[in-house]
Coordinates of C-alpha atoms in Angstrom, one line a residue:
M180 CA 150.3 151.7 -187.5
R181 CA 151.8 148.5 -186.1
N182 CA 150.1 149.1 -182.7
R183 CA 146.8 149.6 -184.5
L184 CA 147.1 146.3 -186.4
K185 CA 148.0 144.5 -183.2
F186 CA 144.9 146.1 -181.6
F187 CA 142.6 144.9 -184.5
S188 CA 144.2 141.4 -184.3
R189 CA 143.7 141.2 -180.5
N190 CA 140.1 142.5 -180.7
T191 CA 139.3 140.0 -183.5
L192 CA 140.9 137.1 -181.5
V193 CA 138.9 137.9 -178.4
Q194 CA 135.6 138.1 -180.3
S195 CA 136.4 134.9 -182.2
T196 CA 137.2 133.0 -179.1
A197 CA 134.1 134.2 -177.2
M198 CA 131.9 133.4 -180.2
S199 CA 133.4 130.0 -180.6
I200 CA 132.7 129.1 -176.9
M201 CA 129.1 130.4 -177.2
T202 CA 128.7 128.4 -180.5
A203 CA 129.9 125.3 -178.7
V204 CA 127.3 125.9 -176.0
L205 CA 124.5 126.2 -178.6
I206 CA 125.7 123.0 -180.3
C207 CA 125.5 121.2 -176.9
L208 CA 122.0 122.6 -176.2
I209 CA 120.5 122.1 -179.7
I210 CA 122.3 119.8 -182.1
L211 CA 123.6 117.0 -179.8
P212 CA 120.2 116.5 -177.9
I213 CA 118.3 116.3 -181.1
A214 CA 120.8 113.9 -182.6
V215 CA 120.5 111.7 -179.5
L216 CA 116.7 111.8 -179.8
F217 CA 116.7 110.6 -183.4
A218 CA 119.3 108.0 -182.7
R219 CA 117.2 106.6 -179.8
S220 CA 114.2 106.1 -182.2
L221 CA 116.3 103.5 -184.0
Y222 CA 116.6 101.3 -181.0
D223 CA 114.1 99.1 -179.1
T224 CA 113.4 99.3 -175.4
S225 CA 116.2 96.8 -174.7
G226 CA 118.8 98.9 -176.5
N227 CA 119.0 96.8 -179.6
Y228 CA 119.4 98.6 -183.0
I229 CA 116.3 97.9 -185.2
G230 CA 116.5 100.7 -187.7
F231 CA 113.2 102.3 -188.8
L232 CA 111.0 99.5 -187.4
N233 CA 109.6 101.7 -184.7
F234 CA 108.4 104.2 -187.4
N235 CA 106.8 101.3 -189.3
K236 CA 105.2 100.0 -186.2
Y237 CA 103.8 103.4 -185.3
L238 CA 102.3 104.1 -188.7
S239 CA 100.9 100.6 -189.1
T240 CA 99.1 100.5 -185.8
P241 CA 95.6 102.1 -186.4
S242 CA 95.3 103.5 -182.8
M243 CA 98.7 105.2 -183.1
S244 CA 98.6 106.3 -186.7
S245 CA 95.2 107.9 -186.2
T246 CA 96.8 110.5 -183.9
V247 CA 98.7 111.8 -187.0
T248 CA 95.4 112.3 -188.8
H249 CA 93.8 113.9 -185.7
S250 CA 96.7 116.3 -185.3
V251 CA 96.6 117.4 -189.0
Y252 CA 92.9 117.9 -188.8
I253 CA 93.0 120.0 -185.6
S254 CA 95.9 122.1 -186.8
S255 CA 94.4 122.7 -190.3
V256 CA 91.0 123.9 -188.9
T257 CA 92.8 126.0 -186.3
M258 CA 95.1 127.5 -188.9
V259 CA 92.2 128.7 -191.1
I260 CA 90.0 130.1 -188.3
S261 CA 92.9 131.9 -186.5
T262 CA 94.3 133.4 -189.7
V263 CA 90.8 134.7 -190.8
L264 CA 90.0 136.1 -187.3
G265 CA 93.5 137.5 -186.9
Y266 CA 93.4 139.2 -190.3
G267 CA 90.0 140.7 -189.7
Y268 CA 91.1 142.0 -186.2
A269 CA 94.3 143.4 -187.5
Y270 CA 92.5 145.0 -190.5
A271 CA 90.0 146.7 -188.2
L272 CA 92.8 148.2 -186.1
T273 CA 94.8 149.4 -189.1
R274 CA 92.4 150.2 -191.9
T275 CA 89.2 151.5 -190.1
N276 CA 88.3 154.4 -187.8
I277 CA 86.7 152.3 -185.0
R278 CA 86.9 153.6 -181.5
G279 CA 88.9 151.9 -178.7
K280 CA 91.8 150.6 -180.8
R281 CA 94.2 150.7 -177.9
F282 CA 91.8 148.7 -175.8
F283 CA 91.3 146.1 -178.5
R284 CA 95.1 145.8 -179.0
Y285 CA 95.7 145.0 -175.3
I286 CA 92.8 142.6 -175.0
A287 CA 94.1 140.6 -177.9
L288 CA 97.3 139.9 -176.0
I289 CA 95.6 138.5 -172.9
P290 CA 95.8 134.8 -174.0
L291 CA 99.6 135.1 -174.3
F292 CA 99.7 135.6 -170.5
M293 CA 98.0 132.3 -169.8
P294 CA 99.3 128.7 -170.0
T295 CA 97.5 126.9 -172.8
M296 CA 96.0 124.5 -170.2
T297 CA 94.3 127.5 -168.6
H298 CA 92.5 128.2 -171.9
G299 CA 91.1 124.6 -171.6
I300 CA 90.1 125.0 -167.9
G301 CA 88.4 128.3 -168.7
L302 CA 86.4 126.6 -171.5
V303 CA 85.4 123.8 -169.0
Y304 CA 83.9 126.5 -166.7
L305 CA 82.1 128.1 -169.7
L306 CA 81.0 125.2 -171.9
G307 CA 81.6 122.1 -169.8
N308 CA 78.8 119.9 -168.4
K309 CA 78.3 122.3 -165.5
G310 CA 79.6 125.4 -167.4
L311 CA 78.1 128.8 -167.3
M312 CA 77.0 128.9 -170.9
T313 CA 75.8 125.3 -170.7
M314 CA 73.4 126.2 -167.8
L315 CA 72.2 129.1 -169.9
G316 CA 71.1 126.7 -172.6
L317 CA 74.2 126.6 -174.9
S318 CA 75.1 122.9 -175.1
V319 CA 78.2 121.7 -177.1
E320 CA 80.4 118.6 -177.2
L321 CA 83.4 120.2 -175.6
Y322 CA 85.6 117.2 -175.0
G323 CA 87.0 116.1 -178.3
P324 CA 87.9 117.9 -181.6
F325 CA 85.6 120.9 -181.1
G326 CA 87.0 121.8 -177.6
I327 CA 90.6 121.3 -178.8
I328 CA 90.1 123.5 -181.8
L329 CA 88.4 126.2 -179.8
S330 CA 91.2 126.2 -177.3
E331 CA 93.9 126.2 -180.0
V332 CA 92.2 129.2 -181.7
I333 CA 92.4 131.1 -178.4
Y334 CA 96.1 130.2 -178.2
T335 CA 97.0 131.0 -181.8
F336 CA 94.8 134.0 -182.5
P337 CA 97.2 136.5 -180.7
Q338 CA 100.1 135.2 -182.8
A339 CA 98.2 135.6 -186.0
Y340 CA 96.9 139.0 -185.1
M341 CA 100.4 140.4 -184.2
M342 CA 102.0 139.2 -187.4
L343 CA 99.3 140.5 -189.6
Y344 CA 99.0 143.8 -187.7
V345 CA 102.6 144.6 -188.4
S346 CA 102.2 143.7 -192.1
L347 CA 99.0 145.8 -192.5
S348 CA 100.6 148.7 -190.6
Y349 CA 103.1 149.3 -193.5
S350 CA 101.3 150.3 -196.6
D351 CA 101.9 152.8 -199.5
G352 CA 98.8 155.0 -199.7
R353 CA 99.5 155.7 -203.3
L354 CA 98.5 152.2 -204.4
H355 CA 95.1 152.5 -202.8
E356 CA 94.6 156.0 -204.2
A357 CA 95.6 154.8 -207.7
S358 CA 93.2 151.8 -207.6
E359 CA 90.4 154.0 -206.4
T360 CA 91.1 156.5 -209.2
L361 CA 90.9 153.6 -211.7
G362 CA 87.4 152.8 -210.4
A363 CA 88.1 149.8 -208.2
G364 CA 85.5 149.3 -205.4
P365 CA 86.3 148.4 -201.8
V366 CA 86.1 144.6 -202.4
R367 CA 88.3 144.7 -205.5
R368 CA 90.8 147.0 -203.8
F369 CA 91.0 144.6 -200.9
F370 CA 91.8 141.6 -203.1
T371 CA 94.1 143.3 -205.6
V372 CA 96.0 145.7 -203.3
T373 CA 95.6 144.9 -199.6
L374 CA 95.6 141.1 -199.8
Q375 CA 98.4 141.1 -202.4
D376 CA 100.5 143.4 -200.3
T377 CA 100.2 141.0 -197.3
K378 CA 100.1 137.6 -199.0
Y379 CA 103.5 136.4 -197.8
T380 CA 102.7 137.3 -194.2
V381 CA 99.4 135.5 -194.5
V382 CA 101.2 132.3 -195.7
N383 CA 103.7 132.6 -192.9
T384 CA 100.9 133.2 -190.4
M385 CA 99.1 130.0 -191.6
F386 CA 102.2 127.9 -191.1
V387 CA 102.9 129.4 -187.7
C388 CA 99.3 128.7 -186.5
F389 CA 99.4 125.2 -187.9
T390 CA 102.7 124.4 -186.1
L391 CA 101.6 125.9 -182.8
A392 CA 98.4 123.9 -182.8
F393 CA 100.2 120.7 -184.0
T394 CA 102.7 120.8 -181.2
D395 CA 100.6 122.2 -178.4
F396 CA 100.2 119.9 -175.3
G397 CA 98.0 121.9 -173.0
A398 CA 94.7 122.1 -174.9
P399 CA 94.4 118.4 -175.9
K400 CA 95.6 117.4 -172.4
V401 CA 92.5 119.1 -170.8
L402 CA 89.9 118.8 -173.5
G403 CA 91.0 115.8 -175.6
G404 CA 89.1 113.1 -173.9
N405 CA 89.6 110.0 -176.0
Y406 CA 90.6 112.0 -179.0
N407 CA 94.4 111.5 -179.1
V408 CA 96.8 113.8 -180.9
L409 CA 100.6 113.5 -181.3
A410 CA 101.4 115.9 -178.5
T411 CA 99.4 113.9 -175.9
D412 CA 100.6 110.6 -177.4
I413 CA 104.3 111.4 -176.8
Y414 CA 103.4 112.2 -173.2
K415 CA 101.6 108.9 -172.8
Q416 CA 104.5 106.9 -174.5
V417 CA 107.1 108.5 -172.2
I418 CA 105.3 109.1 -168.9
G419 CA 102.6 106.5 -169.1
Q420 CA 104.4 103.5 -170.7
F421 CA 108.0 104.7 -170.4
N422 CA 108.5 103.7 -174.0
I423 CA 111.3 106.1 -174.8
P424 CA 112.0 104.8 -178.3
M425 CA 108.4 105.2 -179.4
G426 CA 108.3 108.6 -177.7
A427 CA 111.3 109.6 -179.9
V428 CA 109.4 108.4 -183.0
V429 CA 106.5 110.7 -182.1
G430 CA 108.9 113.5 -181.4
S431 CA 110.4 113.1 -184.9
F432 CA 106.9 113.5 -186.4
L433 CA 106.4 116.6 -184.4
I434 CA 109.5 118.2 -185.9
I435 CA 108.1 117.8 -189.5
P436 CA 105.5 120.7 -189.5
A437 CA 107.9 122.9 -187.5
L438 CA 110.5 122.4 -190.2
L439 CA 108.0 123.2 -192.9
S440 CA 107.0 126.3 -191.0
F441 CA 110.7 127.3 -190.7
M442 CA 111.3 126.8 -194.5
A443 CA 108.1 128.8 -195.2
D444 CA 109.3 131.6 -193.0
R445 CA 112.7 131.7 -194.8
F446 CA 110.9 131.6 -198.2
T447 CA 108.5 134.4 -197.4
Q448 CA 111.3 136.5 -195.9
S449 CA 113.3 136.3 -199.1
R450 CA 110.3 137.0 -201.3
N451 CA 109.0 139.8 -199.1
S452 CA 112.3 141.7 -198.7
G453 CA 111.1 144.9 -200.4
T454 CA 111.2 148.2 -198.4
I455 CA 108.7 151.0 -198.3
S456 CA 109.7 153.7 -200.8
S457 CA 110.8 157.1 -199.6
R458 CA 108.0 158.5 -201.7
A459 CA 105.4 156.4 -200.0
T460 CA 102.5 158.3 -198.5
Q461 CA 100.5 157.4 -195.4
L462 CA 97.3 155.6 -196.1
K463 CA 94.3 157.8 -195.5
I464 CA 91.4 155.9 -194.0
R465 CA 88.2 157.2 -195.4
K466 CA 85.0 157.6 -193.4
S467 CA 82.5 154.7 -193.6
G468 CA 79.9 154.3 -190.9
A469 CA 78.7 150.9 -192.1
R470 CA 82.3 149.5 -192.3
D471 CA 83.3 150.9 -188.9
A472 CA 80.2 149.6 -187.3
F473 CA 80.8 146.1 -188.7
Y474 CA 84.4 145.9 -187.6
F475 CA 83.6 147.4 -184.2
I476 CA 81.1 144.6 -183.6
F477 CA 83.6 142.1 -184.9
C478 CA 86.4 143.2 -182.6
S479 CA 83.9 143.6 -179.7
L480 CA 82.8 140.0 -180.0
I481 CA 86.3 138.6 -180.0
A482 CA 87.3 140.9 -177.1
L483 CA 84.1 139.8 -175.2
G484 CA 85.1 136.1 -175.7
I485 CA 88.6 136.7 -174.3
L486 CA 87.3 138.7 -171.4
M487 CA 84.7 136.1 -170.6
L488 CA 87.5 133.5 -170.5
L489 CA 89.6 135.7 -168.3
G490 CA 86.6 136.6 -166.1
I491 CA 85.4 133.0 -165.5
I492 CA 89.0 131.8 -164.6
T493 CA 89.4 134.7 -162.1
F494 CA 85.9 134.2 -160.7
S495 CA 86.2 130.4 -160.3
A496 CA 89.5 130.9 -158.4
F497 CA 87.6 132.6 -155.6
I498 CA 84.6 130.3 -155.5
K499 CA 84.3 127.5 -153.0
N500 CA 82.6 124.8 -155.2
W501 CA 81.4 125.7 -158.7
P502 CA 78.4 125.7 -159.4
Y503 CA 77.0 124.4 -156.1
N504 CA 78.5 126.8 -153.6
L505 CA 79.3 130.2 -155.0
N506 CA 80.6 131.6 -151.7
F507 CA 83.7 133.8 -151.9
V508 CA 86.8 132.1 -150.4
L509 CA 90.6 132.3 -150.5
T510 CA 91.2 128.6 -149.7
N511 CA 91.8 127.8 -153.4
F512 CA 95.1 129.7 -153.1
K513 CA 96.2 127.3 -150.3
F514 CA 97.9 124.8 -152.7
D515 CA 98.3 121.1 -151.8
L516 CA 102.0 120.1 -151.4
S517 CA 101.3 117.0 -153.5
T518 CA 100.9 119.2 -156.6
G519 CA 103.9 121.5 -155.8
G520 CA 102.2 123.9 -153.4
L521 CA 102.9 127.6 -153.5
K522 CA 106.6 126.7 -154.0
S523 CA 105.8 125.8 -157.6
F524 CA 104.8 129.4 -158.2
T525 CA 107.8 130.9 -156.5
D526 CA 110.1 128.4 -158.3
S527 CA 108.6 129.5 -161.6
L528 CA 109.3 133.1 -160.7
I529 CA 112.9 132.2 -160.0
M530 CA 113.3 130.1 -163.2
S531 CA 111.7 132.8 -165.3
A532 CA 113.8 135.6 -163.9
I533 CA 117.0 133.6 -164.5
T534 CA 115.8 132.7 -168.0
A535 CA 115.1 136.3 -168.7
A536 CA 118.5 137.4 -167.4
A537 CA 120.7 134.6 -168.9
G538 CA 118.7 134.3 -172.1
T539 CA 118.8 138.0 -172.8
A540 CA 122.5 138.4 -172.1
F541 CA 123.4 135.3 -174.2
V542 CA 121.2 136.2 -177.2
F543 CA 122.2 139.8 -177.4
V544 CA 125.9 139.2 -177.1
Y545 CA 125.9 136.3 -179.5
T546 CA 123.8 138.3 -182.0
Y547 CA 126.2 141.3 -181.6
F548 CA 129.1 139.0 -182.7
I549 CA 127.1 137.9 -185.7
E550 CA 126.0 141.3 -186.8
K551 CA 128.8 143.6 -185.7
G552 CA 131.7 141.4 -184.7
R553 CA 134.8 140.5 -186.7
P554 CA 134.9 136.6 -186.3
A555 CA 135.3 134.5 -189.4
K556 CA 132.4 134.4 -191.9
A557 CA 132.0 130.6 -191.4
L558 CA 131.5 131.2 -187.7
K559 CA 128.9 133.9 -188.3
T560 CA 127.0 131.7 -190.8
T561 CA 127.0 128.8 -188.3
G562 CA 125.8 131.3 -185.6
K563 CA 122.8 132.4 -187.8
L564 CA 121.8 128.8 -188.5
L565 CA 122.0 127.8 -184.9
S566 CA 120.0 130.9 -183.9
L567 CA 117.1 130.2 -186.3
L568 CA 117.0 126.4 -185.8
P569 CA 115.1 126.5 -182.5
M570 CA 112.2 127.9 -184.4
A571 CA 111.7 124.4 -185.9
L572 CA 111.9 122.6 -182.5
P573 CA 108.7 122.0 -180.6
G574 CA 108.9 122.2 -176.8
L575 CA 108.0 118.6 -176.3
V576 CA 110.9 117.5 -178.6
I577 CA 113.3 119.7 -176.7
G578 CA 112.2 118.3 -173.3
L579 CA 112.4 114.7 -174.4
S580 CA 115.8 115.2 -176.1
Y581 CA 117.1 116.8 -172.9
I582 CA 116.1 113.7 -170.9
L583 CA 118.1 111.4 -173.3
F584 CA 121.1 113.7 -173.5
F585 CA 121.5 115.1 -170.0
N586 CA 120.2 112.1 -168.0
N587 CA 123.2 110.0 -169.1
P588 CA 125.9 109.2 -166.5
D589 CA 128.5 109.4 -169.3
N590 CA 127.7 113.0 -170.1
P591 CA 130.2 115.3 -168.3
V592 CA 127.3 117.8 -167.6
H593 CA 125.0 115.1 -166.3
F594 CA 125.0 117.0 -162.9
V595 CA 122.6 119.7 -164.3
Y596 CA 119.8 117.2 -164.7
G597 CA 117.1 117.7 -162.1
T598 CA 118.2 121.3 -161.4
V599 CA 117.0 124.7 -162.4
V600 CA 119.9 124.9 -164.8
I601 CA 118.3 122.4 -167.3
L602 CA 115.0 124.2 -167.0
V603 CA 116.6 127.5 -167.9
A604 CA 118.5 125.9 -170.7
A605 CA 115.4 124.4 -172.2
N606 CA 113.5 127.7 -172.0
V607 CA 116.4 129.7 -173.5
V608 CA 116.6 127.3 -176.5
H609 CA 112.8 126.9 -176.9
F610 CA 112.2 130.6 -177.3
Y611 CA 115.6 131.6 -178.8
S612 CA 114.7 132.5 -182.3
V613 CA 112.3 135.3 -181.7
P614 CA 114.8 137.2 -179.3
Y615 CA 117.5 136.6 -181.9
V616 CA 115.4 138.2 -184.7
T617 CA 114.6 141.1 -182.3
A618 CA 118.2 141.7 -181.4
A619 CA 119.4 141.4 -185.0
S620 CA 116.8 143.9 -186.2
A621 CA 117.9 146.4 -183.5
L622 CA 121.6 145.9 -184.3
K623 CA 121.2 146.3 -188.0
K624 CA 119.7 149.7 -187.5
L625 CA 122.9 151.0 -185.9
D626 CA 125.4 152.9 -188.0
G627 CA 128.2 150.5 -189.1
E628 CA 130.7 153.2 -188.6
I629 CA 130.4 153.0 -184.8
E630 CA 132.8 150.0 -184.5
T631 CA 135.1 151.4 -187.2
V632 CA 135.5 154.7 -185.4
S633 CA 136.0 153.1 -182.0
E634 CA 138.7 150.8 -183.3
S635 CA 140.5 153.6 -185.1
M636 CA 140.6 155.3 -181.7
N637 CA 142.0 152.1 -180.1
V638 CA 138.8 151.8 -178.0
G639 CA 138.2 148.2 -176.9
G640 CA 135.2 146.4 -178.3
A641 CA 133.8 145.7 -174.8
K642 CA 133.8 149.4 -174.0
T643 CA 132.1 150.3 -177.2
F644 CA 129.5 147.6 -176.6
F645 CA 128.6 148.8 -173.1
R646 CA 128.9 152.5 -173.6
V647 CA 127.3 152.8 -177.1
T648 CA 125.6 149.8 -178.5
L649 CA 123.8 148.5 -175.4
P650 CA 122.3 151.9 -174.4
I651 CA 121.0 152.5 -177.9
C652 CA 119.5 149.0 -178.1
M653 CA 118.0 149.0 -174.6
P654 CA 114.4 149.0 -175.8
A655 CA 115.1 145.7 -177.7
V656 CA 116.9 144.3 -174.7
A657 CA 113.9 145.1 -172.5
E658 CA 111.6 143.4 -175.1
I659 CA 113.7 140.3 -175.2
A660 CA 113.8 140.0 -171.4
M661 CA 110.0 140.5 -171.2
Y662 CA 109.4 137.9 -173.9
Y663 CA 111.6 135.3 -172.1
F664 CA 110.0 135.9 -168.7
V665 CA 106.4 135.7 -169.9
N666 CA 106.9 132.6 -172.0
S667 CA 108.9 130.9 -169.3
M668 CA 106.0 131.4 -166.9
V669 CA 103.3 129.9 -169.1
T670 CA 105.2 127.1 -171.0
I671 CA 104.7 123.5 -170.1
S672 CA 105.6 121.5 -173.1
A673 CA 109.4 121.9 -172.9
L674 CA 109.4 121.3 -169.1
V675 CA 106.9 118.6 -168.4
F676 CA 109.6 115.9 -169.0
I677 CA 112.5 117.5 -167.2
Y678 CA 111.2 119.2 -164.1
S679 CA 112.0 117.6 -160.7
A680 CA 110.0 117.2 -157.5
K681 CA 112.7 119.4 -155.8
F682 CA 112.0 122.2 -158.2
P683 CA 108.3 122.1 -159.2
I684 CA 106.9 124.8 -161.6
A685 CA 103.5 126.4 -161.7
S686 CA 102.5 125.4 -165.3
V687 CA 103.1 121.7 -164.4
A688 CA 101.3 122.2 -161.1
I689 CA 98.2 123.3 -163.1
S690 CA 98.5 120.1 -165.1
N691 CA 98.7 118.0 -161.9
M692 CA 95.7 119.8 -160.4
E693 CA 93.7 119.2 -163.6
D694 CA 94.6 115.5 -163.4
A695 CA 93.2 115.4 -159.8
G696 CA 90.0 117.2 -160.9
N697 CA 90.8 120.2 -158.8
Y698 CA 89.9 122.9 -161.3
A699 CA 89.4 125.7 -158.7
K700 CA 93.0 125.4 -157.5
A701 CA 94.2 125.2 -161.1
A702 CA 92.3 128.4 -161.8
A703 CA 93.8 130.0 -158.7
M704 CA 97.4 129.1 -159.9
S705 CA 96.5 130.4 -163.3
V706 CA 95.4 133.7 -161.8
L707 CA 98.7 134.1 -160.1
I708 CA 100.6 133.5 -163.4
I709 CA 98.3 135.9 -165.3
A710 CA 98.7 138.6 -162.7
T711 CA 102.4 138.2 -162.7
N712 CA 102.7 138.4 -166.5
V713 CA 100.4 141.4 -166.7
L714 CA 102.6 143.1 -164.1
V715 CA 105.8 142.3 -166.0
R716 CA 104.2 143.5 -169.3
S717 CA 103.1 146.8 -167.6
L718 CA 106.6 147.3 -166.3
Y719 CA 108.0 146.7 -169.8
E720 CA 105.6 149.3 -171.2
L721 CA 106.7 151.8 -168.5
I722 CA 110.4 151.2 -169.2
I723 CA 109.8 151.7 -173.0
Y724 CA 107.9 154.9 -172.3
K725 CA 110.7 156.2 -170.1
L726 CA 113.4 155.3 -172.7
R727 CA 111.5 156.9 -175.5
K728 CA 111.1 160.1 -173.5
R729 CA 114.8 160.4 -172.7
P730 CA 116.9 162.4 -175.2
G731 CA 118.9 160.1 -177.5
K732 CA 122.3 159.3 -176.0
A733 CA 124.7 157.3 -177.9
G734 CA 127.1 157.1 -175.0
S735 CA 130.6 158.4 -174.9
L736 CA 133.8 156.6 -175.8

């Protein structure tokens, strides 16, 4: 008995020590940089403390304060359009009998494989002054609010669709049968049953779409013209004017909608915590030719728009000079060294691979300590808070805070500034919350007796983790790794401030090519990124397919 108590004590000590170290790392990567950012907004460019005068100056200057109004307008319109389109698309794939559901599901994910700047570049080729649709007679004012909103809808639509698809997939068929028995028509059943059942997800989706559009940098960078928003304003303040304090002020404003989205997510999670009853029945989708025809056309139009965007980007990457010389060439893939060259693509591959490996390992182990470990309750609570906090931090804010925190000679880890390490750290933090939720969901499904039995047999926690827990949760691990890799390849907001000339990255190279007016080479770099992400996603699907076909093995102690 005494030996067993000593084993429990040693196991708990090891887990507590490891989790304390990992918690300290997260504090250094999340809390301290944000604290430095906010503190910097209270000083002027000479380093003198001036309190909130920078905030007053920003809000009282018409040219600056208008960017807040512009950002709110762009985000609000995007939120409404993306939520409505996402709901209709998800409804069609879950509540109708349309053909080609698998095709439509995969098509909806394509924008996720592109940098947001690529959406804007594709729209230039379609709707710009010399765009394909423009030459066919469709003329629109692309540069300004219309173009930004259109690009943001393309960016946020997949996010809205995925959230609503999951919500609509789980439904108790008895409710629909009861309402139909009571004489409710299709419209009334939709508003009283379907919409009521998904209302919390709809609210959460709206906040997510608003936040993504509010903090996005790529779309307004390409299509904004003279229409300034907060995301481009922070870039101009820091890069253009080197006004770090005012950039910190703008960064503080960018955090506000993200915090609101975070609180909305926590609220909807608590209100929507009900589970499907064991007596629930599967929803039977009734035949309706008119309904299915309508939704098939609806999904086809959205899929056509996405495919047109992908097609024009791919086509322009192989064209010599759009629209004057349409000869097929490969010279666009010979990238200029001034914009990073091909090295920017290979460096992005390296950075994304390291992010996927390091991020997945850190997130899964840390989440294991939170969900299955024996550290103190206060340590677990702190871990949960730190794991969810990155959800409220825009990429631009993370990038700017890392400049101020790591580019300080007094910081003992100053040496990581300008290296791939800081890029990986920014990506791990930026995308941390979704992998954490994924890992936590997988670990919560495991029988709680696994750790108890292994400890009663004096089996070490590490052995249990590697022989039992990890093999069972391998699908979730693969999903986390894929998520980190794909997002690291396409992101620009968190890295635009902290990348170095020695380690250029592809998404920033696209921005530099766009600045130089070389859209063909920007499209060519985008094609490389898209092809890489599609390949990684395909490998992920293959791995999941193989894992699901294998007989369940819990591992042996």
